[in-house]
mmCIF file of C-alpha atoms and ligand atoms in Angstrom:
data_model
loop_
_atom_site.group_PDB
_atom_site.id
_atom_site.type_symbol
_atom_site.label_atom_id
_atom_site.label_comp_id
_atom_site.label_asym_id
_atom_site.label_seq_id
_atom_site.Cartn_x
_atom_site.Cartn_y
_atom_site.Cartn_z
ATOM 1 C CA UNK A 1 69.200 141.991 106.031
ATOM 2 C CA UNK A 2 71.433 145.098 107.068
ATOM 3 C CA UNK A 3 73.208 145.707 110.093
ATOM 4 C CA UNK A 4 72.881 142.166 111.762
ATOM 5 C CA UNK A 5 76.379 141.586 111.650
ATOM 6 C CA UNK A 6 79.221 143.142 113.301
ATOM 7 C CA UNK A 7 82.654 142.992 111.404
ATOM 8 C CA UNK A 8 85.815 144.815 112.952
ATOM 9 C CA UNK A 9 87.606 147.021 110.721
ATOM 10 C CA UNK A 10 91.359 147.605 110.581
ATOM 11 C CA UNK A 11 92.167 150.624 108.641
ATOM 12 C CA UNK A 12 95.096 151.864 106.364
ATOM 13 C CA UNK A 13 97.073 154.691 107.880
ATOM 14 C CA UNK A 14 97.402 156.392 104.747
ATOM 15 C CA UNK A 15 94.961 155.519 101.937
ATOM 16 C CA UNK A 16 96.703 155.241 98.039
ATOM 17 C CA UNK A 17 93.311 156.648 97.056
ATOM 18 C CA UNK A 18 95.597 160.303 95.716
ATOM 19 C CA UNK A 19 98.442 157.981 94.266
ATOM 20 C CA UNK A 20 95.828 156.116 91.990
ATOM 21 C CA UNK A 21 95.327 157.514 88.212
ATOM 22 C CA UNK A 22 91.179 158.087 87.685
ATOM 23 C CA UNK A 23 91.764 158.649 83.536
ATOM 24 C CA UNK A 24 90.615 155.507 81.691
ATOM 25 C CA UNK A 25 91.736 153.235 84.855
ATOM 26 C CA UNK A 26 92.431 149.794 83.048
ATOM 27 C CA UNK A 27 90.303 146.912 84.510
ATOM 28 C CA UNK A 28 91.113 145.065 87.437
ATOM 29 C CA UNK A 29 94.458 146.637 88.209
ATOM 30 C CA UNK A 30 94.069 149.333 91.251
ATOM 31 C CA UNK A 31 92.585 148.227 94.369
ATOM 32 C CA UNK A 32 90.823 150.296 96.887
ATOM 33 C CA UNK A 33 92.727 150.429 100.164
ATOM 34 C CA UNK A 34 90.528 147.588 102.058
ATOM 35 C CA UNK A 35 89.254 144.036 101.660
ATOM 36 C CA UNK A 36 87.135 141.324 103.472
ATOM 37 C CA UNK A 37 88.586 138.096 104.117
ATOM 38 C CA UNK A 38 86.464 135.296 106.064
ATOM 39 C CA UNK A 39 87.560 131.671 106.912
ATOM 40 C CA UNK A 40 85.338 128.923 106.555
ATOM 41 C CA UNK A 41 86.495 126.012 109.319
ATOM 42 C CA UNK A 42 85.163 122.906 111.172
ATOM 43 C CA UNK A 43 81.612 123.658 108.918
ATOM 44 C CA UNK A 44 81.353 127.135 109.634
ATOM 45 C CA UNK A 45 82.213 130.975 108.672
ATOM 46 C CA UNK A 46 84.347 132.718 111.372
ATOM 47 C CA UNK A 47 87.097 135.393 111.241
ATOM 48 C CA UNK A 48 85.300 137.983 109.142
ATOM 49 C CA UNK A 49 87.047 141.510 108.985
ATOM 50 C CA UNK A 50 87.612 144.219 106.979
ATOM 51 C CA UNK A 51 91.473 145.008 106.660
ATOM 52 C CA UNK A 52 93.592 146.974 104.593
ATOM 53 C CA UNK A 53 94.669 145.092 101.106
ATOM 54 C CA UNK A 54 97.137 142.892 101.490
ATOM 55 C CA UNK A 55 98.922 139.828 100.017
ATOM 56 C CA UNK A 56 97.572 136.622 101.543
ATOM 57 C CA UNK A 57 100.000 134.137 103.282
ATOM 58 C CA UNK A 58 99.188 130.462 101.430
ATOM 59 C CA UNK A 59 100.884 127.218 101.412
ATOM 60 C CA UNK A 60 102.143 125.614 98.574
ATOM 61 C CA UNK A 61 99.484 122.840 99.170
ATOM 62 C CA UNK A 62 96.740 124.819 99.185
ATOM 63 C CA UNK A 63 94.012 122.452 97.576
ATOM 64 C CA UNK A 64 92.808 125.836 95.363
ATOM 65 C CA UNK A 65 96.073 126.241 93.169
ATOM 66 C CA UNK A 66 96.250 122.411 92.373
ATOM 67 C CA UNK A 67 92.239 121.347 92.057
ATOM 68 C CA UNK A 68 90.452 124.673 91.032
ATOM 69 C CA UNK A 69 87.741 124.479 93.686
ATOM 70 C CA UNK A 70 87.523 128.500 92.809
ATOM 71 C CA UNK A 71 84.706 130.932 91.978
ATOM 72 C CA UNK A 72 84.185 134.019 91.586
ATOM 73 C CA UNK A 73 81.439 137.190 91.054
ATOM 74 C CA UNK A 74 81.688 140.261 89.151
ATOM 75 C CA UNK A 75 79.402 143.659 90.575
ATOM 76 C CA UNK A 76 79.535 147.750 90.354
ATOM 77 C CA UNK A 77 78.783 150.195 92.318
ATOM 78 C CA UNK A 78 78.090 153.525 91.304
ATOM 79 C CA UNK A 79 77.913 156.961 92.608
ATOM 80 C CA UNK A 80 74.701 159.130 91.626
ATOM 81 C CA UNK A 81 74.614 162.916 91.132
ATOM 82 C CA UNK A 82 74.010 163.524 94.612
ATOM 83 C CA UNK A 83 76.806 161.746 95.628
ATOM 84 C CA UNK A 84 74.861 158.796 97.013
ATOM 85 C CA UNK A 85 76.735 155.434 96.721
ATOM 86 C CA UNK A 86 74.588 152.065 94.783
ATOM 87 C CA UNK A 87 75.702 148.675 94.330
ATOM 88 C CA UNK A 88 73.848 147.247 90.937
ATOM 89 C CA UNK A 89 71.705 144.096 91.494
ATOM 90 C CA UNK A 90 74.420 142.258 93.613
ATOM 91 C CA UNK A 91 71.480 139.927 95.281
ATOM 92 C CA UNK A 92 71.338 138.053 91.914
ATOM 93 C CA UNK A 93 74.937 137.926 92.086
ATOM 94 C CA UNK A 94 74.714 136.497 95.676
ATOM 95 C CA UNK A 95 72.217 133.764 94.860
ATOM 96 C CA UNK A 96 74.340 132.950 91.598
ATOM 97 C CA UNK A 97 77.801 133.018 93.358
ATOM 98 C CA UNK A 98 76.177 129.927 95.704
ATOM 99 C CA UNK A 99 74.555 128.253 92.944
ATOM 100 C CA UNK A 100 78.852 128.331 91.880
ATOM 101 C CA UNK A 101 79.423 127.293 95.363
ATOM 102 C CA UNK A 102 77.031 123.887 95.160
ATOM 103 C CA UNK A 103 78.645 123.225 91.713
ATOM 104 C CA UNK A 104 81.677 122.855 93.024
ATOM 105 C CA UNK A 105 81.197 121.437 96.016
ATOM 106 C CA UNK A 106 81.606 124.405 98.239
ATOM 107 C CA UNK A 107 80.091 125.733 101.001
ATOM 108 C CA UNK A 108 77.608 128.500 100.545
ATOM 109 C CA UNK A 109 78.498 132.137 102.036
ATOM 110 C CA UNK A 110 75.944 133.148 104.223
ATOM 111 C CA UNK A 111 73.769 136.381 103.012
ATOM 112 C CA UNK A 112 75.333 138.375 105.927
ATOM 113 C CA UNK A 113 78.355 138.155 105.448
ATOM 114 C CA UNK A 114 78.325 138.444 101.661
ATOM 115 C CA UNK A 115 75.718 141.298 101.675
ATOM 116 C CA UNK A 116 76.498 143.438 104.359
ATOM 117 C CA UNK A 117 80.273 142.739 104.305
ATOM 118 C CA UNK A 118 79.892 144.412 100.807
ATOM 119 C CA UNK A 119 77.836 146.936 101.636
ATOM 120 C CA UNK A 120 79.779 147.941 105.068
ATOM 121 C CA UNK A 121 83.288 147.388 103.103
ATOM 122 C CA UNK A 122 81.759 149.926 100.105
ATOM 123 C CA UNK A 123 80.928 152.371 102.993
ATOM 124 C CA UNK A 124 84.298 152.838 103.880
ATOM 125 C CA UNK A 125 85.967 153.000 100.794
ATOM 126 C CA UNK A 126 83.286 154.990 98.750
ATOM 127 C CA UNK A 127 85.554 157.564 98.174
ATOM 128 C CA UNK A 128 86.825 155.150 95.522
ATOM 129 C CA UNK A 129 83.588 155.344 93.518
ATOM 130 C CA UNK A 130 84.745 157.213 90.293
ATOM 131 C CA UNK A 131 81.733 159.052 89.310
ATOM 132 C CA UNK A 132 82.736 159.237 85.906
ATOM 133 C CA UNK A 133 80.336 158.755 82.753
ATOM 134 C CA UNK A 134 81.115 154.499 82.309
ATOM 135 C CA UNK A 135 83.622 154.373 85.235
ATOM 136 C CA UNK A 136 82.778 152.411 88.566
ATOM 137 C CA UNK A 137 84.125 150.227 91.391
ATOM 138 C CA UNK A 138 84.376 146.824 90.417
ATOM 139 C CA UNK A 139 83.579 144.601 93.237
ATOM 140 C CA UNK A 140 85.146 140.981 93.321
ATOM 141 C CA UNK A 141 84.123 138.370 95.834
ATOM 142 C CA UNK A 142 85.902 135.318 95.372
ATOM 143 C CA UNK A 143 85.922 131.840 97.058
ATOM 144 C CA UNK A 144 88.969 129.078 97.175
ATOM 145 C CA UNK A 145 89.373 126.137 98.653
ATOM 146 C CA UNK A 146 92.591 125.919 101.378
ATOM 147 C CA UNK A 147 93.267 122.629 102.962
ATOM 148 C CA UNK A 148 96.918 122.394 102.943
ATOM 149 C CA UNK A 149 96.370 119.027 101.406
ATOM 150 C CA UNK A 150 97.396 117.910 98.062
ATOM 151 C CA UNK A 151 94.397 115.186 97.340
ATOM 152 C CA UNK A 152 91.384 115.160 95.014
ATOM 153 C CA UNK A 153 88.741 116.222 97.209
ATOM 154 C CA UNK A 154 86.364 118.815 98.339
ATOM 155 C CA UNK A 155 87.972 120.903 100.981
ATOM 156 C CA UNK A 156 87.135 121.445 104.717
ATOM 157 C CA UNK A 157 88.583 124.928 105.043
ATOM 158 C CA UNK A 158 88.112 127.872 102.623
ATOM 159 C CA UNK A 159 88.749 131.482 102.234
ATOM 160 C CA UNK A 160 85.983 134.420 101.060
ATOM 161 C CA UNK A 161 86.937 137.545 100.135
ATOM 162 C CA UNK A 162 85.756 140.647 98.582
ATOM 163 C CA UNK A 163 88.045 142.970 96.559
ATOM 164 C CA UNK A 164 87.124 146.782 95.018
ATOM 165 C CA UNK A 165 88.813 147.583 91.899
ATOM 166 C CA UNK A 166 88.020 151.046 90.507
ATOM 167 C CA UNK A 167 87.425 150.677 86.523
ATOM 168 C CA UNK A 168 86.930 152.157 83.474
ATOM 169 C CA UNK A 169 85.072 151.166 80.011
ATOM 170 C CA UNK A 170 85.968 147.808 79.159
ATOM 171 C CA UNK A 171 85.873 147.306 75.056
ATOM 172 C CA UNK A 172 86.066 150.747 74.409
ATOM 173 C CA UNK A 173 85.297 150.153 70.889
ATOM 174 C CA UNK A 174 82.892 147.815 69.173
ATOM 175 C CA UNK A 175 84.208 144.349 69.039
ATOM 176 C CA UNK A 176 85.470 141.944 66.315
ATOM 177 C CA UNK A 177 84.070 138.582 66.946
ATOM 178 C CA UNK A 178 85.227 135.002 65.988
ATOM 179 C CA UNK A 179 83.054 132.035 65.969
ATOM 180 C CA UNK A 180 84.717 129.132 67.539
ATOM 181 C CA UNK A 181 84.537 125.640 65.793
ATOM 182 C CA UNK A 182 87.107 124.074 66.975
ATOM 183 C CA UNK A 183 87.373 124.683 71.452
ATOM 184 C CA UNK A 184 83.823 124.745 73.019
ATOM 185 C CA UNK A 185 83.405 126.166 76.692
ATOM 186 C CA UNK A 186 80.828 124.250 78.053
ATOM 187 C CA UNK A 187 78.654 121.305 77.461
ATOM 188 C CA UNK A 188 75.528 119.878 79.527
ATOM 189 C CA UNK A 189 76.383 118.338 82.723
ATOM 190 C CA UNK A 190 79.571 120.409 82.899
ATOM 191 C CA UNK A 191 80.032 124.176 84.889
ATOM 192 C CA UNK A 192 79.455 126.247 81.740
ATOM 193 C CA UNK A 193 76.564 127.732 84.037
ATOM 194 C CA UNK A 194 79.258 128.567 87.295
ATOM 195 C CA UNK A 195 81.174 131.502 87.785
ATOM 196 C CA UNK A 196 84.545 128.861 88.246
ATOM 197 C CA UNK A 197 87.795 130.132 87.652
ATOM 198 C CA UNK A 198 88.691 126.871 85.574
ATOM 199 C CA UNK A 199 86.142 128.168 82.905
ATOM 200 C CA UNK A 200 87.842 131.190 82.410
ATOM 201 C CA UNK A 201 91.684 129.004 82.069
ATOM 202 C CA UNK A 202 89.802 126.485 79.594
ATOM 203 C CA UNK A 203 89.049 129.303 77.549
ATOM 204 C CA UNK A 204 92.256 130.947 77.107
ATOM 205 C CA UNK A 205 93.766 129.196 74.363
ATOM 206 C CA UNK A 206 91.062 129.836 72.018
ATOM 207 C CA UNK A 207 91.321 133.656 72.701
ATOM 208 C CA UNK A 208 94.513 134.080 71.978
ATOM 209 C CA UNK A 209 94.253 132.255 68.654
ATOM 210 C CA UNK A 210 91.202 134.723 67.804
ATOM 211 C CA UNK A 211 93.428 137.370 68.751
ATOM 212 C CA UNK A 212 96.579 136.713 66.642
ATOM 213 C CA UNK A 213 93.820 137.245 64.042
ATOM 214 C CA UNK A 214 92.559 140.483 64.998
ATOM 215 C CA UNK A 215 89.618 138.768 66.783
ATOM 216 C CA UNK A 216 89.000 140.439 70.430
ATOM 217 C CA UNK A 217 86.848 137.495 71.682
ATOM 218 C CA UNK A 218 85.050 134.380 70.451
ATOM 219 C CA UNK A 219 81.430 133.468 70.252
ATOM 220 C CA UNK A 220 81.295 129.938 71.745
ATOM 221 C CA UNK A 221 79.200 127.378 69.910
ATOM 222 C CA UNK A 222 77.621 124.064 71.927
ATOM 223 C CA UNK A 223 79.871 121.220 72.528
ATOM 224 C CA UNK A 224 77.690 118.808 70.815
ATOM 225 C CA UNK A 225 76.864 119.824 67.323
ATOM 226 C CA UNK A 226 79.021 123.209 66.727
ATOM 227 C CA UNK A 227 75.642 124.999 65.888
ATOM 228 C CA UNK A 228 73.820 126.665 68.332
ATOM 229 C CA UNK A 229 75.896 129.739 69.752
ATOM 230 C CA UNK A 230 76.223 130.262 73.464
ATOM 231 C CA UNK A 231 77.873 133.389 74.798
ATOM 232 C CA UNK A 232 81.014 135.224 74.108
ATOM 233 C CA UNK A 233 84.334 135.825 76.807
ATOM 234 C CA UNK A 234 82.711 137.221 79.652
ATOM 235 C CA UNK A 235 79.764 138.156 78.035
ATOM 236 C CA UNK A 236 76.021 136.706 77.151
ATOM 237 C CA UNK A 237 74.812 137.497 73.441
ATOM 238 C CA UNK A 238 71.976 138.944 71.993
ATOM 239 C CA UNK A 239 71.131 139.179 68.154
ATOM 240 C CA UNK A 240 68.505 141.398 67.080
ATOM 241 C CA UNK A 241 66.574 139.984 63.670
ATOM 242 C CA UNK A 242 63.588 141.732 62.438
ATOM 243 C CA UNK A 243 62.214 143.470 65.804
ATOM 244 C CA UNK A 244 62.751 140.518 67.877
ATOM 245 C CA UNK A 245 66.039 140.564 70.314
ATOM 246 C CA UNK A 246 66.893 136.866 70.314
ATOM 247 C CA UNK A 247 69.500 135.473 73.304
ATOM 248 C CA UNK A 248 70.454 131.702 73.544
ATOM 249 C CA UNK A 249 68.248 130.498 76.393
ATOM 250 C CA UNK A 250 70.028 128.751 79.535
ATOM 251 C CA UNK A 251 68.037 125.361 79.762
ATOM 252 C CA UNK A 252 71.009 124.050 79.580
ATOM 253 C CA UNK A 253 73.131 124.845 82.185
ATOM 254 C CA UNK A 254 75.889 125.899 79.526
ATOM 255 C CA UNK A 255 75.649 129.236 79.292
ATOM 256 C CA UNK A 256 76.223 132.099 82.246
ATOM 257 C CA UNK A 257 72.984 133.194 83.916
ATOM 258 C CA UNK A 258 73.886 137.155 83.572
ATOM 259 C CA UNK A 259 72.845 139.619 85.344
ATOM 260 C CA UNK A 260 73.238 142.239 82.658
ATOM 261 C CA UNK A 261 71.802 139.423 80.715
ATOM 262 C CA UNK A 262 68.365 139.684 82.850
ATOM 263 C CA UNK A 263 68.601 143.803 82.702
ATOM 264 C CA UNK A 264 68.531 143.870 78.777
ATOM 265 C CA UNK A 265 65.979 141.245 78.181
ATOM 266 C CA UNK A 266 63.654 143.941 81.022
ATOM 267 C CA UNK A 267 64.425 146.718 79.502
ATOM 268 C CA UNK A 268 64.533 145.511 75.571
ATOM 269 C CA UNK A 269 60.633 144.613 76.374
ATOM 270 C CA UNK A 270 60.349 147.869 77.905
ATOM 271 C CA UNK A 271 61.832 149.520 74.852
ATOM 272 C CA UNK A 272 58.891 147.940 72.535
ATOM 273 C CA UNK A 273 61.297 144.626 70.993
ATOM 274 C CA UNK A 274 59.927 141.006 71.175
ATOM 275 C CA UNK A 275 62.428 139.024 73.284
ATOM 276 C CA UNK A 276 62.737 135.118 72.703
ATOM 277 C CA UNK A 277 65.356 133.207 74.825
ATOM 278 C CA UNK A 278 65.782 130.429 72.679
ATOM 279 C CA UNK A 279 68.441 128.183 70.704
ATOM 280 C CA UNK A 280 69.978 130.274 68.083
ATOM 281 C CA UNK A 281 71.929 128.610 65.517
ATOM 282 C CA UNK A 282 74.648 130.356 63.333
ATOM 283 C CA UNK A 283 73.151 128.966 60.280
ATOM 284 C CA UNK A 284 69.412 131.391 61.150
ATOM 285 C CA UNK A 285 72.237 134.342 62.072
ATOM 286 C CA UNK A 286 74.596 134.227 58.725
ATOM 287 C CA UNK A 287 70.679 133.846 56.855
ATOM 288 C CA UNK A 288 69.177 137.149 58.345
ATOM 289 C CA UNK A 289 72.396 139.079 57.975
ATOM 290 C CA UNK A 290 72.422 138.149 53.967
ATOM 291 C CA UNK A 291 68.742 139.042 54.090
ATOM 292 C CA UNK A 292 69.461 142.106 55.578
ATOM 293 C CA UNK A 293 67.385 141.347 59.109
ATOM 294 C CA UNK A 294 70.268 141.054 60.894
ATOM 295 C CA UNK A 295 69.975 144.266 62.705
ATOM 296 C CA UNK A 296 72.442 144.258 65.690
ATOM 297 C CA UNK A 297 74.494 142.038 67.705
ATOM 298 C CA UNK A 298 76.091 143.237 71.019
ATOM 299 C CA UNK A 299 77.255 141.279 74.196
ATOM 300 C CA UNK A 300 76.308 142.056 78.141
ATOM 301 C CA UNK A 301 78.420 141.620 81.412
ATOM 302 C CA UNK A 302 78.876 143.244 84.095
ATOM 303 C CA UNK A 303 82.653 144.366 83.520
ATOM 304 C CA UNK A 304 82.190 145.041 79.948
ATOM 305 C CA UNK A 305 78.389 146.439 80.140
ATOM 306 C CA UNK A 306 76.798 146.191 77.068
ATOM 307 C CA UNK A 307 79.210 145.481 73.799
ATOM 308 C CA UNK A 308 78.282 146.589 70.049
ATOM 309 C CA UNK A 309 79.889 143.618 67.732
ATOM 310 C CA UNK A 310 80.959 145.298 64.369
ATOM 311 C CA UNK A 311 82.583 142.292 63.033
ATOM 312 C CA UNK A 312 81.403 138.557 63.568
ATOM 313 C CA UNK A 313 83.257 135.870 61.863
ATOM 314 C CA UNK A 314 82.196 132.579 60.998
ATOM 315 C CA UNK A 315 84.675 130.109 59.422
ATOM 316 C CA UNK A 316 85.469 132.575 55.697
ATOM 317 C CA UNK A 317 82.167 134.406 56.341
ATOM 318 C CA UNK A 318 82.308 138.090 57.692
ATOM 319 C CA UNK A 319 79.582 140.058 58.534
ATOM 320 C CA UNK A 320 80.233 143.646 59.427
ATOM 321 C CA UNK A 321 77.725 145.976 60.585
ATOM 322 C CA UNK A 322 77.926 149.620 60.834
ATOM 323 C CA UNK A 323 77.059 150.301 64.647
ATOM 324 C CA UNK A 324 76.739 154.015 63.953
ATOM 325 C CA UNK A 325 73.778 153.326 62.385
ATOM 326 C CA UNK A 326 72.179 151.419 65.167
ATOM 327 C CA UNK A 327 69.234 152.013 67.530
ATOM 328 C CA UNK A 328 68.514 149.688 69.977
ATOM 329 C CA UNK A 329 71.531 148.576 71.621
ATOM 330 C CA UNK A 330 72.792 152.194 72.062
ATOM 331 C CA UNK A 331 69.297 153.054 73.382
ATOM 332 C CA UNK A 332 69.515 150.169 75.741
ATOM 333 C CA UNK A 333 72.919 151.557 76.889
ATOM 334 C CA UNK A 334 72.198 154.139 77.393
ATOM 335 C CA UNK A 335 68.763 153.386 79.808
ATOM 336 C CA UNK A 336 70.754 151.156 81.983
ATOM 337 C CA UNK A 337 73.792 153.519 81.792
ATOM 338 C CA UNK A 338 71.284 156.037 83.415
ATOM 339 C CA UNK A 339 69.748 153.799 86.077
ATOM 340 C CA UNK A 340 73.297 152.682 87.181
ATOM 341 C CA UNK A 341 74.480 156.032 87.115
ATOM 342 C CA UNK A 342 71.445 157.601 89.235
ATOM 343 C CA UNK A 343 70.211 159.611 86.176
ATOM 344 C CA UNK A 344 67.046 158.077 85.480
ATOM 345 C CA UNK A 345 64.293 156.907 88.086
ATOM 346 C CA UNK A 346 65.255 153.190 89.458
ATOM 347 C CA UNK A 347 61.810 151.342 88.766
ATOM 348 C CA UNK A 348 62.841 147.743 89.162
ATOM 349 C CA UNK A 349 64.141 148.027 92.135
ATOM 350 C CA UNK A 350 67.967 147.069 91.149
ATOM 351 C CA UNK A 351 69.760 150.237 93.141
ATOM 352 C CA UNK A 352 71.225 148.180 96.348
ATOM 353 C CA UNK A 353 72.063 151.804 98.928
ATOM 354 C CA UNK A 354 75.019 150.984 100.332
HETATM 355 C C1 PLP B 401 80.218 137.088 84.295
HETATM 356 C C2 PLP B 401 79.914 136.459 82.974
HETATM 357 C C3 PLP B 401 78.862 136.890 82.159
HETATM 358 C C4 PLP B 401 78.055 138.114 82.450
HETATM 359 O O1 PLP B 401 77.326 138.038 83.625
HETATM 360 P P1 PLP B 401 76.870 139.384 84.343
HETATM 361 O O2 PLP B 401 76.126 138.921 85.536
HETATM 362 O O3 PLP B 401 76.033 140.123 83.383
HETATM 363 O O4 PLP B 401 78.110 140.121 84.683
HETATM 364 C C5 PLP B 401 78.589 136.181 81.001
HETATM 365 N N1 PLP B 401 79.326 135.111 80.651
HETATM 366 C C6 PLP B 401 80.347 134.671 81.403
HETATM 367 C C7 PLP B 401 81.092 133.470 80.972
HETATM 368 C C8 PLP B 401 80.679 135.336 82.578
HETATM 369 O O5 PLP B 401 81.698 134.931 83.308
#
């Protein structure tokens, strides 16, 4: 669906584009000159434009900032050779940022508005591509809740909007990883599988604990027995033991359905590796690595990409690995590095042309 919807477009008079540092841009900090904002009122979408970026004018009482009814989605776009202009997979992230929306009790964006507002918002800020070896725009649609009405309730009005935010490599190194015993993310029944912005609160605390002790991120573990591991930050999680790539399966609902999740288990087939989405205890991890068939361990997301782990802690147990030495996750990296990037042939039909 392209071109079905027409959007008015208020431009900047002078773009920051020349003000904003390209070298190692940190994440999430510069935003490209425009955004789309849509209202959602009496059961249906209206007011969609394309504006310069702006502050937004809220209430105190907006429902959002005292209930949470908040979600989010995280997609790139990248620039190939020839200049061209891609957006990576974002229909998954469309159908996963209403599967959010249901969760929560929100309404779901309609495909037009969400696809082709990206896509025509991209367009005219494509200049703000970096095409840069693991640099690209960051795209952020977000949805909130906005009755002016403090009370425990679903919402009748909402806001959509999609931000750009030109990035740069997220863990630039390998990571140090701590398995978590004590917080847990997400257990059955709950919105472990949502992109909601209370997730990513809830799991605060325990990150900074991991980080006072050198720890970048933790590796949740399932709320009921502590055993089975689930994902880690932002990120899902993939162990490789023997030739088998092994990622926690998503039956369920606890665990993020990634996108870059989806990508590696394709391409880690393609590359020749069994692939088994399954439980995965920490018990059959800390076994293979002191049998020595603990081959890699890396994370995948969409703002990070995919993430070598060079240190994974459980309670006084540390295994370190020596990612130099590694094959497939680099080699994985580096195929869907070169689809993203326009380098290698797009077979799976994941380049969106914006
Ligand atoms: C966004 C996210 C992921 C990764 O999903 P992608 O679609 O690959 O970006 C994994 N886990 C959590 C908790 C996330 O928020």
């Amino acid at each position: 669906m392209t071109g079905t919807i027409e959007i008015p477009v208020t431009k900047v008079l002078n773009s920051r584009l020349k003000e904003t540092p390209f070298e190692n841009i940190p994440f999430g900090k510069y935003f490209t000159d425009h955004m789309l904002e849509a209202d959602y009122e009496n059961g249906e979408w209206k007011n969609v434009e394309i504006k310069p970026y702006q502050p937004l004018l809220l209430s105190p009482a907006t429902a959002a900032l005292h209930y949470g009814q908040a979600i989010f989605e995280g997609i790139k776009a990248y620039k190939n050779p020839a200049g061209e202009s891609f957006i990576f997979r974002p229909y998954d992230n469309y159908q996963r940022f209403n599967k959010s929306a249901e969760r929560l009790q929100m309404p779901a964006v309609p495909e037009d508005i969400f696809m082709e507002g990206m896509r025509q918002l991209i367009a005219l800020d494509s200049s703000w591509i970096p095409n840069k070896p693991d640099h690209a725009l960051y795209i952020r649609p977000f949805m909130f809740s906005s009755d002016e009405v403090i009370g425990v309730k679903p919402s009748d009005n909402y806001k959509f909007l999609i931000l750009l935010s030109p990035t740069g490599p997220y863990y630039a190194a390998p990571m140090k990883i701590y398995v978590e015993e004590e917080y847990v993310r997400a257990a059955p029944g709950g919105v472990g599988f949502a992109k909601a912005a209370g997730n990513y609160a809830a799991a605060m605390l325990a990150t900074a604990e991991a980080r006072k002790q050198g720890y970048d991120q933790v590796l949740w573990m399932d709320a009921n027995e502590h055993k089975y591991v689930q994902e880690i930050g932002t990120m899902n999680v993939f162990f490789v033991i023997g030739d088998t790539a092994i990622t926690p399966d998503l039956s369920e609902g606890t665990i993020l359905n990634g996108v870059t999740r989806s990508t590696a288990i394709t391409v880690l087939k393609e590359m020749g590796l069994k692939v088994e989405e399954r439980p995965l205890s920490i018990e059959e991890i800390t076994d293979a690595y002191k049998k020595g068939t603990l081959k890699e361990a890396f994370g995948t997301g969409t703002a990070a990409t995919i993430s070598m782990i060079r240190e994974l802690r459980y309670k006084d147990f540390v295994m370190n690995f020596d990612t130099d030495t590694w094959q497939y996750c680099p080699k994985l990296k580096d195929i869907v590095t070169d689809i993203r990037e326009g380098r290698a042939a797009d077979t799976h039909g994941w380049m969106f042309k914006v």
